[in-house]
Coordinates of C-alpha atoms in Angstrom, one line a residue:
M1 CA -8.6 56.4 35.4
L2 CA -7.0 53.1 34.4
L3 CA -5.0 52.5 31.2
Y4 CA -4.9 49.0 29.8
D5 CA -1.5 48.7 28.2
A6 CA 0.6 46.2 26.2
P7 CA 4.4 47.1 26.5
R8 CA 5.5 45.7 23.1
A9 CA 2.6 46.8 21.0
P10 CA 3.0 50.0 18.9
N11 CA -0.4 51.6 19.6
P12 CA 0.0 51.6 23.4
R13 CA 3.5 52.9 22.9
R14 CA 2.1 56.0 21.2
V15 CA 0.0 56.7 24.2
R16 CA 2.8 56.1 26.6
I17 CA 5.0 58.6 24.7
F18 CA 2.2 61.1 24.7
L19 CA 1.7 60.8 28.4
A20 CA 5.4 61.1 29.1
E21 CA 5.6 64.3 27.0
K22 CA 2.7 65.7 29.0
G23 CA 4.2 64.6 32.3
V24 CA 1.0 62.6 33.1
D25 CA 1.2 59.4 35.1
L26 CA -1.7 57.1 34.9
P27 CA -2.3 53.8 36.7
T28 CA -1.9 51.0 34.2
R29 CA -2.7 47.3 33.8
E30 CA -0.8 45.2 31.4
V31 CA -2.6 43.0 28.8
D32 CA -0.5 40.0 27.6
L33 CA -1.3 39.9 23.9
M34 CA 0.8 36.8 23.2
A35 CA -1.1 34.9 25.8
L36 CA -4.3 36.1 24.1
E37 CA -5.4 37.8 27.3
H38 CA -7.1 40.5 25.2
M39 CA -9.4 37.8 23.7
E40 CA -10.7 36.7 27.1
S41 CA -14.1 37.7 28.3
D42 CA -12.8 39.9 31.1
Y43 CA -11.0 42.2 28.7
A44 CA -13.8 41.9 26.1
R45 CA -16.0 43.7 28.7
I46 CA -13.6 46.5 28.7
N47 CA -13.1 46.7 24.9
P48 CA -15.4 44.5 22.8
L49 CA -13.0 44.9 19.9
R50 CA -10.4 43.2 22.0
A51 CA -7.6 45.7 21.2
V52 CA -5.3 47.8 23.2
P53 CA -4.9 50.5 24.5
A54 CA -8.1 51.2 26.5
L55 CA -8.6 54.0 29.0
V56 CA -11.3 53.5 31.7
L57 CA -12.5 56.9 32.8
D58 CA -13.5 57.8 36.4
D59 CA -17.2 57.4 35.5
G60 CA -16.6 53.9 34.1
S61 CA -16.8 54.9 30.5
V62 CA -14.1 53.4 28.2
L63 CA -12.1 55.2 25.6
T64 CA -10.4 53.2 23.0
E65 CA -8.3 54.1 19.9
S66 CA -4.9 55.7 20.6
V67 CA -5.5 59.1 19.2
A68 CA -8.8 59.4 20.9
I69 CA -7.1 58.7 24.2
C70 CA -4.4 61.2 23.5
R71 CA -7.0 63.9 22.6
Y72 CA -8.7 63.3 25.9
I73 CA -5.5 63.7 27.8
E74 CA -4.8 66.8 25.7
W75 CA -8.0 68.4 26.8
L76 CA -7.3 67.6 30.5
H77 CA -3.7 68.7 30.2
P78 CA -3.4 71.3 27.4
D79 CA 0.3 72.1 27.9
P80 CA 2.5 71.4 26.2
P81 CA 0.1 71.2 23.2
L82 CA 0.7 68.1 21.1
F83 CA -2.3 68.7 18.8
G84 CA -1.3 72.3 18.0
R85 CA -2.4 75.7 19.1
G86 CA -5.2 77.6 17.4
V87 CA -7.4 76.5 14.5
R88 CA -4.8 76.6 11.7
E89 CA -2.1 74.8 13.5
Q90 CA -4.5 72.2 14.8
A91 CA -5.7 71.5 11.3
F92 CA -2.2 71.0 10.0
V93 CA -1.4 68.7 12.9
E94 CA -4.5 66.7 12.2
M95 CA -3.6 66.5 8.5
W96 CA 0.0 65.2 9.3
Q97 CA -1.2 62.9 12.0
R98 CA -3.5 61.2 9.5
R99 CA -0.9 61.1 6.8
M100 CA 1.6 59.5 9.1
E101 CA -1.0 57.0 10.3
F102 CA -2.4 56.0 7.0
A103 CA 0.7 56.3 4.8
L104 CA 3.4 55.0 7.2
F105 CA 2.2 53.6 10.5
L106 CA -0.4 51.2 9.0
P107 CA 1.7 49.8 6.2
V108 CA 4.5 49.0 8.6
A109 CA 2.1 47.5 11.1
F110 CA 0.4 45.4 8.4
A111 CA 3.8 44.2 7.1
F112 CA 4.7 43.2 10.6
R113 CA 1.4 41.4 11.4
H114 CA 1.3 39.6 8.1
S115 CA 4.9 38.4 8.0
H116 CA 6.4 37.9 11.5
P117 CA 6.1 34.3 12.7
R118 CA 5.2 35.4 16.2
M119 CA 2.2 37.3 14.8
A120 CA 0.6 34.2 13.4
V121 CA -1.2 33.6 16.6
L122 CA -2.8 37.1 16.4
E123 CA -3.2 37.6 12.6
R124 CA -5.2 34.6 11.2
P125 CA -4.6 34.1 8.4
Q126 CA -1.4 35.9 7.5
F127 CA -1.0 37.1 3.9
P128 CA 2.7 37.3 3.0
D129 CA 2.0 39.0 -0.4
F130 CA 0.0 41.7 1.4
A131 CA 2.9 42.2 3.8
E132 CA 5.3 42.6 0.8
A133 CA 3.0 45.2 -0.8
Q134 CA 2.9 47.2 2.4
R135 CA 6.7 47.3 2.6
S136 CA 7.0 49.2 -0.6
R137 CA 4.2 51.6 0.5
A138 CA 6.1 52.3 3.7
V139 CA 9.3 53.1 1.9
E140 CA 7.5 55.4 -0.4
A141 CA 6.1 57.3 2.6
M142 CA 9.6 57.5 4.1
R143 CA 10.9 59.1 0.9
Y144 CA 8.0 61.6 0.9
L145 CA 8.6 62.5 4.6
D146 CA 12.3 63.0 3.9
V147 CA 11.5 65.7 1.4
E148 CA 9.0 67.3 3.7
L149 CA 11.5 67.4 6.6
S150 CA 14.0 69.3 4.5
D151 CA 12.8 72.7 5.8
R152 CA 11.5 72.0 9.2
A153 CA 12.4 70.2 12.5
F154 CA 9.2 68.2 13.0
V155 CA 6.6 66.5 10.9
S156 CA 3.9 69.1 11.0
G157 CA 6.0 72.2 11.6
D158 CA 8.2 73.8 14.2
A159 CA 6.9 71.9 17.2
F160 CA 6.8 68.3 18.4
T161 CA 3.3 66.8 18.0
I162 CA 1.3 63.6 17.9
A163 CA 2.3 63.3 14.2
D164 CA 5.9 62.9 15.3
I165 CA 4.9 60.2 17.8
T166 CA 3.0 58.2 15.2
A167 CA 5.8 58.5 12.6
Y168 CA 8.6 57.6 15.1
V169 CA 6.8 54.5 16.5
A170 CA 6.2 53.4 12.9
L171 CA 9.9 53.6 12.1
E172 CA 10.8 51.8 15.3
L173 CA 8.7 48.9 14.1
T174 CA 10.4 48.6 10.7
K175 CA 13.0 46.1 11.8
L176 CA 10.5 43.6 13.0
A177 CA 8.5 44.2 9.8
R178 CA 11.6 43.6 7.8
I179 CA 11.5 46.9 6.1
G180 CA 14.8 48.6 5.4
I181 CA 15.0 52.3 5.9
P182 CA 16.8 53.7 2.9
E183 CA 20.2 55.3 3.7
D184 CA 19.8 58.1 1.3
L185 CA 17.2 60.0 3.4
P186 CA 19.3 62.5 5.4
N187 CA 16.4 64.6 6.7
L188 CA 14.5 61.5 7.9
A189 CA 17.7 60.3 9.6
R190 CA 18.3 63.7 11.3
W191 CA 14.7 63.9 12.5
R192 CA 14.7 60.3 13.7
A193 CA 17.9 60.9 15.8
S194 CA 16.4 64.0 17.3
I195 CA 13.1 62.3 18.3
G196 CA 15.1 59.3 19.6
A197 CA 16.9 61.5 22.0
R198 CA 13.7 62.6 23.7
P199 CA 13.3 60.9 27.2
S200 CA 9.7 60.1 26.4
V201 CA 10.5 57.6 23.6
A202 CA 12.4 55.3 26.0
L203 CA 9.0 54.3 27.4

C-alpha cells in the first residue's frame, strides 16, 4: 500500500494519528499542496477529486476520504479498536465521529480556508463572511462538547476513538482559522491536554 500524504493538512493528519495509534507504518508519498501538486495530472490519476489523503491498495484500487481509509485500516488491524467494539459502541462512535466532523471540524476548516491569506491559492474565491459565520458555529460546538465531556474521559465514551482524533485535529487548526477557544470550558481543556499528551498526535 502507498499513502499519499500532506504534512500540514488536517485530513491527512487524522489518518497519521490513526495509524500511529494502531502501530501501523505505511509507505508514504508527500503531496505539496501549496505548489498545487495535487492539481497536476499525475495526482489526478490517483484521485480525480484532487484531494488528500489517498491510499493506493495492493491491487491498485484507491481509497480516498480520511474516515474510509481509517475504517480500512481498522478492519486490517482491529486492535486497539478505534471505531468501537460491538454494535452499540460502534453506533455511538459513528454518531460522535459525525457530530465532531460536521459540527466542529468542518466549520474550523471552512473558516481557515476562507480567511487565511495562504489559502487564497487553494480556495478560489474566498468568502470572508462565510468564514466568520463558521467561527461562531465552531465555538458553539466547543461549548456543546465541554458539557458532554463533564462525565467522561473521551468524546464518545470511556475509550479513545476516531471521534477524539477528529475533534482534536479541529481544535489544533483553530489558531490558523483565527478562532479563539473560550477559556471557560474546563472539560474541553482537560480533554485537550489529555489527548495532546498522546505520542500519536505529535505526527
